Amino acid sequence: MDTPTSELTFLILQFLDEEKHKETVHRLESESGCYFNMRYFEELVTQGKWDEMEKYLFGFTMIEDNQQSMKIFFEIRKHKYLEALDKRDHAKAVDILRKDLRFYAPFSEDLFKEMALLLTLDDFRENPKLSMYKKDTESERGVLFRDLEKLIKDNPLFRNKLEFPTIKTSRLRTLINHSLNWQHKLCKNPKPKPDMETLFVDHICNQPIAASPAISHPNIAAEVLSPHGPAPSATIPAAPGAPVRRRRSASLSAGSAIVMGPQTPSGHMENQTADSNNPLKRPRPCETSQEVGNILPVSYSGEPHTLSPDDLPKVVATTLPQGSPVTSMEFHPVQQILLLVGTIGGDVFLWDVGARKKISEKCFDIWKLDACSKELQESLNTDKTASVNHVAWSPDGTLFGVAYSKNIVHIYSFCRDNAVISHLEIEAHRGSVNHLAFSYPNEQLSVVTCGDDRLIKVWDAATGATRFTFEGHEAPVFSVCPHQKENIQFVFSAATDGKVRTWLYDELGARGTYDAPGHSLIRMAYSSDGTRLFSCGTNKEGESFLVEWDESEGSIQRTYDGLGQRAAGIVQFDTTKNRFLAAGAESTIKIWDMNNTNILTNIHADSGLPASPCVRFNREGILLAVSTSDNGVKILATDDGFRLLRTAENRSLAFKVPGGGGFGSSSANAGITMANQSTSFSATKKNEVRTLADGKPRTSNFSSEVSTSWKVTEITEPSQCYSLRLPDNVTVKKVSRLIYTNSGSGVLALASNAEHKLWKWRNSDLNLDGKATDNAAHPVLWKPKSGIMMINETSDKTPEEAIPCLALSNNDAYLVSASGGEISLFNMATFKCMATYMPPPPAATFLAFHPSENNIIGIGFEDSSIQIYNLRTSEVRAILNGHTKRITGLAFSLALNILVSSGADSQVCVWGMAGWEKRSSMYLKASKGRSMPAVSDTRVQFHQNEIHLLVVNETQIAIYDAQKLDCLKLWFRCEATIPITSGTYSGDSKSIFVGFEDGTVNVLTASNLRLRCRINPTAYLPSNPSSNVHPPLVIAAHPTESNQFAVGLSNGHVYVVEASESEGRWGTSPPGST
């Protein structure tokens, strides 16, 4: 079913549902096969309507379509058969066996015979496999539905059919209203009060009326469709100072919604406004409105499926040894198989739970002892050990903090390659730091800590500077809980004397003081949706309390039963799915429904738990970590949790270029490209390498004998590497920009004619390792079924004269791109242009997404300015001025909280992201005796550690320390060497691929910029001599396959190149490399 037909079907379904034609709705769902209504299907299962159930399913799948489909129908027929046996209706059971289950006999004769033998038993539960079958029909049907629901969700035939798209109420009526109004406006002699009696023919006002100076066009549709008149019209204003013109799409399903913030329903555009005559602000006609924002799937009737204790993780999947008792744990907020663990021995472990391996291990160690207070130094002289009191992730998972029992808080950066880098060491409190949490006061990431010195402190997460200090507690502060409601940001703190206080981010003292139940030591937490506040803790007498608070009154709203009165240690708890509470007590995990004070169930986790175990859910609630008595952590999982773990465990077999779900590419791997260079230079391969510490040439510590035994690897023949040209029927325009998707499953190119092309690799058993070779599954030039192409708007200049730029969102779903005209926002799933921004002049020359906020982009312009822009609100957050020529590069670093920019003026600037102030700048220096070009593209890209900065210019490659802009390594091309066209870090940041105008690609070792491999164009380009006139212009590195890159040529061809299996990598590192 094509897109317009599908969308019309959804509109008809909505209309029928609003008119209460329920049976017709479900019949159309099945006959069209566009939407599988899970709630309706649940009703059929609950009511035991077996025939209707199968008839409904036949609209989406036949029995023999795939294994999941066969399993679905088998479970239904088996259950129907068992119910007949349970009712002693043997005649019906025989009929079901003969007509329904006989189909499965050829696939499993033994199973069919076993089913037939049940007829001979007085009670089929005598069969050991069915001994657990309940006599309660309703309960068994509930179990059946949950099994069927999982099978349906796993069945690819139901993909994209389980969610009803978000559609405004009475949308079909609204469209008819618009049509009638338009028809009336086209009447030659429109009546003030027309007669609208039918929709079967177009409306015409037949009787002429007396001429008048002006005549209004009333909303005649409201008279015809008065029971459900159109929604009020609304004008879409342009943002002040930031002209934006949104393109409208006929509809947008929830599955393709851009993830950039809350969705605000937009209105219609019939009414003219003062901005209507402004071409920069005028909305485009004949398309409907869709704002940039989160669109939540809204089904059109019924209540959500009820959660049950069966939805909780109960089965032990694995156990992870820690070495000493666990004190704190937290799952990564995004990568839900990563678990951070702190121990009483002072160790901090980061685990990949799926792979069952330890990613990182940090022990308690003071980084800068001289900077510590004398009190702490004396304490460390006596005892150098400390325990971990708490660990916590930042909301985006790029940082984590560790609070120790001795004064110190450590903040680490967590990078995309799973590298853990020391970021901040803060002597936060005198004595123990009992708790920490991340918050965003005034939109600035901060760390909130508390300690034995009775203070709460708020620290800048980027610099470690103190922002606020809250004083007022009369006892050590045990825990903090920052939160935000509407526009109010506040912090709860709980002290060891049982006092709870609230604070705003100011210096005006506590806003309220309350008593914890039983004067206990508590920790507080909100439900996942942030609407309900809970606390759990234990007092000195061993009494434990789990309660829900009325935060507006500061009183206890609900106290949960079931906790023991003699707890050993402080009881810890967690929440999940906005429905359940879990607490570790009495060597078990106790579970409550948030709305019921009685304990719901106990999870024993195969025993071996301490008296008060630490418990922690992952974000989706499908994994549960619990500490054990033998200094370990058990991971419990639901069925979905086990699937997640299996996926993670097997991801080493996942497709590196092919496969992959989702779109996207890290801008970090987009390549650094020089545009519009000339094409006639000598091909001498001599280059300078020197360090900038003393400006002297590097000398090797190795003997000449060893040094001469090594030489640069020369790749000259096709047999020495893999190469693959990406298929394309029309390749007449040069490739101006080239990037990989984040998953490595695709390559995206922007041609000089403003057209985008996306190649994707199909899943194949022949291509498990993602090699770009003829033996692998071939890529395809991908387009959506609608046939839409992503083409940028252009300016009055010819497209070839424009400076193109593009960037993919961090969630890999959306693309921003420009080719001299307006900036376009494309949906990568549908190729639809969702909006356009910033009409020139000036034209955008570089684009980069903020690494943690998908709605924020950095835009570099041809007038040398930089804007920080919010796509969702169309708001310019900051304008940065410091360059003198157009912007040629932008790179963000969350680890350093900075933005680095580069320009055609050969200048590099560093901007602080907190206030967007300019911190430092420097100009690139030419080699001795030479000068920099007057206009020269310079690109910047961060290493995976987000500290080292790669700078690429046509004259040089350099590595800088981005904090101080200190040059660490510098690689010059000689005068006789042809210019550099592009350069980029490899996927693991250990190599640098450098492209030259003659098609040569040099591979440098990133640590010292030493050349180790030279790839001649004869190795990856066809032997056709004409190919020599189409040199590569752009180069991009695969995000995870460190020895693979792609090149875009001036004739529009794109080649993927990879080291051969026999070599495994591009040459060997030169002597002295680290």
Short mmCIF file of N, CA and C in Angstrom, two decimals, residues 634-774:
data_model
loop_
_atom_site.label_atom_id
_atom_site.label_comp_id
_atom_site.label_asym_id
_atom_site.label_seq_id
_atom_site.Cartn_x
_atom_site.Cartn_y
_atom_site.Cartn_z
N LYS A 634 24.19 -9.88 40.85
CA LYS A 634 23.37 -10.72 39.97
C LYS A 634 22.54 -9.83 39.06
N ILE A 635 22.44 -10.24 37.81
CA ILE A 635 21.60 -9.53 36.84
C ILE A 635 20.38 -10.39 36.57
N LEU A 636 19.22 -9.85 36.91
CA LEU A 636 17.96 -10.52 36.65
C LEU A 636 17.34 -9.92 35.40
N ALA A 637 16.58 -10.72 34.66
CA ALA A 637 16.07 -10.22 33.38
C ALA A 637 14.67 -10.74 33.11
N THR A 638 13.90 -9.95 32.37
CA THR A 638 12.64 -10.40 31.78
C THR A 638 12.96 -11.07 30.45
N ASP A 639 11.92 -11.53 29.74
CA ASP A 639 12.16 -12.10 28.41
C ASP A 639 12.80 -11.07 27.49
N ASP A 640 12.29 -9.83 27.56
CA ASP A 640 12.88 -8.77 26.74
C ASP A 640 14.31 -8.49 27.19
N GLY A 641 14.56 -8.60 28.49
CA GLY A 641 15.91 -8.41 28.99
C GLY A 641 16.87 -9.46 28.47
N PHE A 642 16.42 -10.70 28.43
CA PHE A 642 17.27 -11.76 27.88
C PHE A 642 17.55 -11.52 26.40
N ARG A 643 16.56 -11.03 25.66
CA ARG A 643 16.80 -10.72 24.26
C ARG A 643 17.83 -9.61 24.12
N LEU A 644 17.73 -8.60 24.99
CA LEU A 644 18.70 -7.51 24.97
C LEU A 644 20.10 -8.03 25.26
N LEU A 645 20.23 -8.90 26.24
CA LEU A 645 21.53 -9.44 26.60
C LEU A 645 22.09 -10.31 25.48
N ARG A 646 21.22 -11.11 24.86
CA ARG A 646 21.69 -11.95 23.76
C ARG A 646 22.16 -11.10 22.59
N THR A 647 21.43 -10.04 22.32
CA THR A 647 21.83 -9.14 21.23
C THR A 647 23.19 -8.53 21.51
N ALA A 648 23.38 -8.11 22.75
CA ALA A 648 24.67 -7.50 23.12
C ALA A 648 25.79 -8.53 23.09
N GLU A 649 25.47 -9.74 23.56
CA GLU A 649 26.49 -10.79 23.61
C GLU A 649 26.96 -11.17 22.21
N ASN A 650 26.04 -11.10 21.25
CA ASN A 650 26.38 -11.52 19.90
C ASN A 650 26.76 -10.36 18.99
N ARG A 651 26.88 -9.15 19.55
CA ARG A 651 27.10 -8.02 18.67
C ARG A 651 28.47 -8.06 18.00
N SER A 652 29.37 -8.90 18.48
CA SER A 652 30.65 -9.03 17.76
C SER A 652 30.44 -9.66 16.40
N LEU A 653 29.28 -10.33 16.21
CA LEU A 653 28.94 -10.90 14.91
C LEU A 653 28.06 -9.99 14.11
N ALA A 654 27.73 -8.82 14.66
CA ALA A 654 26.81 -7.92 13.98
C ALA A 654 27.46 -7.34 12.75
N PHE A 655 26.65 -6.83 11.84
CA PHE A 655 27.18 -6.25 10.61
C PHE A 655 27.83 -4.92 10.91
N LYS A 656 29.02 -4.76 10.42
CA LYS A 656 29.73 -3.51 10.70
C LYS A 656 29.43 -2.49 9.61
N VAL A 657 29.44 -2.91 8.35
CA VAL A 657 28.93 -2.01 7.32
C VAL A 657 27.49 -2.34 7.01
N PRO A 658 27.15 -3.61 6.72
CA PRO A 658 25.76 -3.92 6.47
C PRO A 658 24.98 -4.04 7.75
N GLY A 659 23.71 -4.49 7.60
CA GLY A 659 22.85 -4.71 8.76
C GLY A 659 22.47 -3.42 9.38
N GLY A 660 22.60 -3.37 10.70
CA GLY A 660 22.38 -2.15 11.41
C GLY A 660 20.98 -1.65 11.31
N GLY A 661 20.41 -1.21 12.35
CA GLY A 661 19.08 -0.71 12.32
C GLY A 661 19.07 0.74 12.22
N GLY A 662 18.66 1.61 11.97
CA GLY A 662 18.66 3.03 12.09
C GLY A 662 19.67 3.70 11.22
N PHE A 663 19.48 4.98 11.07
CA PHE A 663 20.38 5.77 10.27
C PHE A 663 21.33 6.49 11.16
N GLY A 664 22.26 7.15 10.53
CA GLY A 664 23.00 8.13 11.27
C GLY A 664 24.47 8.05 11.05
N SER A 665 25.10 9.10 11.34
CA SER A 665 26.54 9.14 11.30
C SER A 665 27.03 10.15 12.28
N SER A 666 28.06 9.79 12.91
CA SER A 666 28.70 10.75 13.80
C SER A 666 29.39 11.79 12.97
N SER A 667 29.17 13.01 13.32
CA SER A 667 29.89 14.07 12.64
C SER A 667 31.38 13.92 12.86
N ALA A 668 31.72 13.24 13.93
CA ALA A 668 33.14 13.04 14.21
C ALA A 668 33.80 12.20 13.15
N ASN A 669 33.04 11.36 12.46
CA ASN A 669 33.61 10.50 11.43
C ASN A 669 33.24 10.97 10.03
N ALA A 670 32.80 12.21 9.94
CA ALA A 670 32.32 12.69 8.65
C ALA A 670 33.44 13.06 7.71
N GLY A 671 34.67 13.05 8.18
CA GLY A 671 35.76 13.42 7.32
C GLY A 671 35.98 14.91 7.33
N ILE A 672 37.18 15.34 7.04
CA ILE A 672 37.54 16.74 7.04
C ILE A 672 37.98 17.07 5.63
N THR A 673 37.28 17.95 4.96
CA THR A 673 37.36 18.04 3.52
C THR A 673 37.75 19.42 3.04
N MET A 674 38.66 19.49 2.12
CA MET A 674 38.99 20.74 1.45
C MET A 674 38.20 20.80 0.15
N ALA A 675 37.58 21.93 -0.13
CA ALA A 675 36.74 22.04 -1.32
C ALA A 675 37.39 22.91 -2.38
N ASN A 676 37.04 22.61 -3.65
CA ASN A 676 37.37 23.47 -4.78
C ASN A 676 38.87 23.73 -4.93
N GLN A 677 39.66 22.67 -4.89
CA GLN A 677 41.10 22.84 -5.06
C GLN A 677 41.46 22.65 -6.53
N SER A 678 42.61 23.16 -6.91
CA SER A 678 43.09 22.96 -8.28
C SER A 678 43.66 21.57 -8.42
N THR A 679 44.04 21.19 -9.66
CA THR A 679 44.31 19.77 -9.89
C THR A 679 45.61 19.49 -10.62
N SER A 680 46.65 20.30 -10.52
CA SER A 680 47.86 19.99 -11.28
C SER A 680 49.10 20.26 -10.45
N PHE A 681 49.61 19.21 -9.81
CA PHE A 681 50.82 19.34 -9.00
C PHE A 681 51.69 18.11 -9.21
N SER A 682 52.94 18.26 -8.86
CA SER A 682 53.87 17.12 -8.92
C SER A 682 53.49 16.11 -7.87
N ALA A 683 53.83 14.87 -8.08
CA ALA A 683 53.43 13.80 -7.17
C ALA A 683 54.55 13.35 -6.27
N THR A 684 55.49 14.23 -5.93
CA THR A 684 56.57 13.86 -5.02
C THR A 684 56.00 13.58 -3.64
N LYS A 685 56.42 12.50 -2.98
CA LYS A 685 55.85 12.09 -1.71
C LYS A 685 56.78 12.40 -0.55
N LYS A 686 57.24 13.63 -0.42
CA LYS A 686 58.10 14.00 0.69
C LYS A 686 57.31 14.85 1.65
N ASN A 687 57.50 14.61 2.93
CA ASN A 687 56.75 15.34 3.95
C ASN A 687 57.62 15.60 5.16
N GLU A 688 57.30 16.68 5.88
CA GLU A 688 58.01 17.01 7.11
C GLU A 688 57.19 16.54 8.30
N VAL A 689 57.86 16.09 9.35
CA VAL A 689 57.22 15.80 10.62
C VAL A 689 58.03 16.42 11.72
N ARG A 690 57.42 17.21 12.60
CA ARG A 690 58.15 17.74 13.73
C ARG A 690 57.21 17.97 14.90
N THR A 691 57.77 17.92 16.09
CA THR A 691 57.00 18.25 17.28
C THR A 691 57.16 19.73 17.55
N LEU A 692 56.22 20.28 18.31
CA LEU A 692 56.26 21.71 18.57
C LEU A 692 56.79 22.04 19.94
N ALA A 693 57.30 21.07 20.66
CA ALA A 693 57.84 21.37 21.99
C ALA A 693 59.03 22.30 21.86
N ASP A 694 59.93 22.00 20.96
CA ASP A 694 61.09 22.86 20.78
C ASP A 694 61.27 23.28 19.33
N GLY A 695 60.34 22.87 18.48
CA GLY A 695 60.43 23.25 17.07
C GLY A 695 61.49 22.52 16.31
N LYS A 696 62.10 21.50 16.90
CA LYS A 696 63.18 20.77 16.24
C LYS A 696 62.66 19.48 15.64
N PRO A 697 63.33 18.97 14.61
CA PRO A 697 62.92 17.70 14.02
C PRO A 697 63.00 16.58 15.05
N ARG A 698 62.10 15.60 14.91
CA ARG A 698 62.09 14.46 15.82
C ARG A 698 63.26 13.54 15.50
N THR A 699 63.93 13.05 16.49
CA THR A 699 65.00 12.06 16.30
C THR A 699 64.61 10.77 16.97
N SER A 700 64.92 9.67 16.33
CA SER A 700 64.52 8.36 16.84
C SER A 700 65.54 7.85 17.85
N ASN A 701 65.05 7.11 18.86
CA ASN A 701 65.92 6.48 19.84
C ASN A 701 66.42 5.12 19.37
N PHE A 702 65.91 4.67 18.21
CA PHE A 702 66.30 3.35 17.74
C PHE A 702 67.58 3.44 16.92
N SER A 703 68.27 2.34 16.86
CA SER A 703 69.49 2.30 16.06
C SER A 703 69.16 2.38 14.59
N SER A 704 70.16 2.78 13.81
CA SER A 704 69.93 2.89 12.37
C SER A 704 69.62 1.54 11.76
N GLU A 705 70.16 0.50 12.32
CA GLU A 705 69.91 -0.85 11.79
C GLU A 705 68.44 -1.20 11.93
N VAL A 706 67.87 -0.88 13.12
CA VAL A 706 66.45 -1.18 13.33
C VAL A 706 65.60 -0.29 12.46
N SER A 707 65.98 0.99 12.38
CA SER A 707 65.17 1.95 11.64
C SER A 707 65.10 1.58 10.17
N THR A 708 66.22 1.17 9.61
CA THR A 708 66.22 0.88 8.19
C THR A 708 65.47 -0.41 7.88
N SER A 709 65.18 -1.22 8.90
CA SER A 709 64.44 -2.45 8.64
C SER A 709 62.96 -2.19 8.44
N TRP A 710 62.53 -1.01 8.78
CA TRP A 710 61.12 -0.65 8.60
C TRP A 710 60.97 0.27 7.41
N LYS A 711 59.89 0.14 6.66
CA LYS A 711 59.62 1.08 5.57
C LYS A 711 58.11 1.24 5.42
N VAL A 712 57.74 2.32 4.78
CA VAL A 712 56.33 2.63 4.56
C VAL A 712 55.71 1.55 3.67
N THR A 713 54.54 1.07 4.05
CA THR A 713 53.84 0.08 3.23
C THR A 713 53.23 0.77 2.03
N GLU A 714 53.53 0.25 0.85
CA GLU A 714 53.00 0.82 -0.39
C GLU A 714 51.90 -0.10 -0.93
N ILE A 715 50.69 0.44 -1.08
CA ILE A 715 49.57 -0.30 -1.64
C ILE A 715 49.35 0.22 -3.05
N THR A 716 49.66 -0.59 -4.03
CA THR A 716 49.58 -0.14 -5.43
C THR A 716 48.69 -1.02 -6.30
N GLU A 717 48.41 -2.26 -5.86
CA GLU A 717 47.65 -3.20 -6.67
C GLU A 717 46.29 -3.49 -6.05
N PRO A 718 45.26 -3.74 -6.88
CA PRO A 718 43.94 -4.07 -6.34
C PRO A 718 43.94 -5.30 -5.44
N SER A 719 44.90 -6.20 -5.66
CA SER A 719 44.96 -7.43 -4.84
C SER A 719 45.41 -7.15 -3.41
N GLN A 720 45.92 -5.94 -3.16
CA GLN A 720 46.45 -5.64 -1.83
C GLN A 720 45.40 -5.04 -0.89
N CYS A 721 44.19 -4.81 -1.39
CA CYS A 721 43.14 -4.27 -0.53
C CYS A 721 41.79 -4.62 -1.13
N TYR A 722 40.74 -4.35 -0.37
CA TYR A 722 39.38 -4.50 -0.87
C TYR A 722 38.88 -3.13 -1.30
N SER A 723 38.16 -3.07 -2.40
CA SER A 723 37.49 -1.83 -2.79
C SER A 723 36.18 -2.16 -3.46
N LEU A 724 35.23 -1.28 -3.32
CA LEU A 724 33.89 -1.51 -3.85
C LEU A 724 33.31 -0.18 -4.26
N ARG A 725 32.90 -0.07 -5.51
CA ARG A 725 32.22 1.15 -5.95
C ARG A 725 30.74 1.04 -5.61
N LEU A 726 30.20 2.05 -4.97
CA LEU A 726 28.80 2.05 -4.60
C LEU A 726 27.95 2.29 -5.84
N PRO A 727 26.90 1.50 -6.05
CA PRO A 727 26.13 1.56 -7.29
C PRO A 727 25.36 2.87 -7.43
N ASP A 728 25.34 3.41 -8.65
CA ASP A 728 24.61 4.63 -8.93
C ASP A 728 24.45 4.76 -10.43
N ASN A 729 23.22 4.97 -10.88
CA ASN A 729 22.97 5.06 -12.32
C ASN A 729 23.36 6.42 -12.89
N VAL A 730 23.23 7.46 -12.07
CA VAL A 730 23.52 8.81 -12.54
C VAL A 730 24.65 9.38 -11.69
N THR A 731 25.83 9.54 -12.27
CA THR A 731 26.97 10.06 -11.52
C THR A 731 27.69 11.08 -12.38
N VAL A 732 27.15 12.29 -12.40
CA VAL A 732 27.75 13.32 -13.23
C VAL A 732 28.23 14.50 -12.40
N LYS A 733 27.83 14.59 -11.15
CA LYS A 733 28.22 15.70 -10.30
C LYS A 733 29.20 15.23 -9.24
N LYS A 734 30.11 16.09 -8.89
CA LYS A 734 31.14 15.71 -7.93
C LYS A 734 30.54 15.52 -6.54
N VAL A 735 31.17 14.66 -5.77
CA VAL A 735 30.76 14.44 -4.38
C VAL A 735 31.40 15.53 -3.53
N SER A 736 30.58 16.37 -2.92
CA SER A 736 31.10 17.49 -2.14
C SER A 736 31.27 17.14 -0.67
N ARG A 737 30.38 16.32 -0.12
CA ARG A 737 30.47 15.91 1.28
C ARG A 737 30.14 14.42 1.38
N LEU A 738 30.78 13.74 2.32
CA LEU A 738 30.61 12.29 2.45
C LEU A 738 30.72 11.91 3.92
N ILE A 739 29.76 11.13 4.42
CA ILE A 739 29.80 10.66 5.81
C ILE A 739 29.25 9.23 5.88
N TYR A 740 29.71 8.50 6.89
CA TYR A 740 29.12 7.20 7.23
C TYR A 740 27.97 7.42 8.20
N THR A 741 27.07 6.47 8.25
CA THR A 741 26.07 6.46 9.31
C THR A 741 26.73 5.95 10.59
N ASN A 742 26.16 6.31 11.74
CA ASN A 742 26.74 5.92 13.02
C ASN A 742 26.84 4.41 13.17
N SER A 743 25.84 3.71 12.68
CA SER A 743 25.85 2.26 12.81
C SER A 743 26.83 1.62 11.85
N GLY A 744 27.32 2.39 10.88
CA GLY A 744 28.20 1.83 9.87
C GLY A 744 27.45 1.07 8.80
N SER A 745 26.12 1.18 8.80
CA SER A 745 25.31 0.42 7.85
C SER A 745 25.03 1.19 6.58
N GLY A 746 25.56 2.40 6.45
CA GLY A 746 25.28 3.17 5.25
C GLY A 746 26.30 4.27 5.04
N VAL A 747 26.27 4.80 3.83
CA VAL A 747 27.11 5.94 3.46
C VAL A 747 26.21 6.99 2.83
N LEU A 748 26.39 8.24 3.26
CA LEU A 748 25.56 9.34 2.76
C LEU A 748 26.46 10.35 2.05
N ALA A 749 26.09 10.71 0.83
CA ALA A 749 26.86 11.67 0.04
C ALA A 749 25.99 12.85 -0.33
N LEU A 750 26.60 14.03 -0.37
CA LEU A 750 25.95 15.24 -0.86
C LEU A 750 26.72 15.69 -2.10
N ALA A 751 26.03 15.73 -3.24
CA ALA A 751 26.68 16.08 -4.49
C ALA A 751 26.64 17.59 -4.70
N SER A 752 27.41 18.07 -5.66
CA SER A 752 27.50 19.50 -5.92
C SER A 752 26.21 20.07 -6.49
N ASN A 753 25.30 19.20 -6.98
CA ASN A 753 24.01 19.67 -7.48
C ASN A 753 22.94 19.70 -6.40
N ALA A 754 23.37 19.61 -5.12
CA ALA A 754 22.48 19.72 -3.94
C ALA A 754 21.67 18.46 -3.69
N GLU A 755 21.99 17.36 -4.36
CA GLU A 755 21.24 16.11 -4.18
C GLU A 755 21.99 15.17 -3.23
N HIS A 756 21.23 14.52 -2.33
CA HIS A 756 21.80 13.55 -1.40
C HIS A 756 21.58 12.13 -1.93
N LYS A 757 22.53 11.27 -1.62
CA LYS A 757 22.39 9.86 -1.97
C LYS A 757 22.79 9.02 -0.76
N LEU A 758 21.97 8.02 -0.47
CA LEU A 758 22.21 7.14 0.68
C LEU A 758 22.34 5.71 0.20
N TRP A 759 23.47 5.08 0.53
CA TRP A 759 23.66 3.66 0.24
C TRP A 759 23.56 2.88 1.53
N LYS A 760 22.84 1.76 1.49
CA LYS A 760 22.69 0.90 2.66
C LYS A 760 23.07 -0.52 2.29
N TRP A 761 23.65 -1.23 3.26
CA TRP A 761 24.00 -2.63 3.06
C TRP A 761 22.89 -3.50 3.60
N ARG A 762 22.51 -4.48 2.85
CA ARG A 762 21.47 -5.42 3.28
C ARG A 762 22.07 -6.48 4.20
N ASN A 763 21.26 -7.03 5.09
CA ASN A 763 21.70 -8.13 5.94
C ASN A 763 21.99 -9.36 5.08
N SER A 764 23.07 -10.03 5.39
CA SER A 764 23.44 -11.22 4.63
C SER A 764 24.35 -12.10 5.46
N ASP A 765 24.14 -13.39 5.38
CA ASP A 765 25.04 -14.31 6.09
C ASP A 765 26.44 -14.28 5.50
N LEU A 766 26.58 -13.74 4.28
CA LEU A 766 27.90 -13.67 3.66
C LEU A 766 28.69 -12.46 4.13
N ASN A 767 28.08 -11.60 4.87
CA ASN A 767 28.76 -10.36 5.20
C ASN A 767 28.70 -10.06 6.68
N LEU A 768 29.00 -11.04 7.50
CA LEU A 768 28.93 -10.86 8.95
C LEU A 768 29.98 -9.89 9.45
N ASP A 769 31.12 -9.77 8.75
CA ASP A 769 32.18 -8.91 9.24
C ASP A 769 32.21 -7.56 8.56
N GLY A 770 31.27 -7.29 7.67
CA GLY A 770 31.16 -5.96 7.09
C GLY A 770 32.24 -5.59 6.12
N LYS A 771 32.86 -6.54 5.44
CA LYS A 771 33.94 -6.23 4.50
C LYS A 771 33.37 -5.65 3.20
N ALA A 772 34.05 -4.63 2.70
CA ALA A 772 33.65 -4.02 1.43
C ALA A 772 34.30 -4.79 0.29
N THR A 773 33.69 -5.88 -0.11
CA THR A 773 34.27 -6.75 -1.12
C THR A 773 33.17 -7.37 -1.94
N ASP A 774 33.52 -7.86 -3.11
CA ASP A 774 32.52 -8.48 -3.98
C ASP A 774 31.94 -9.73 -3.36
#
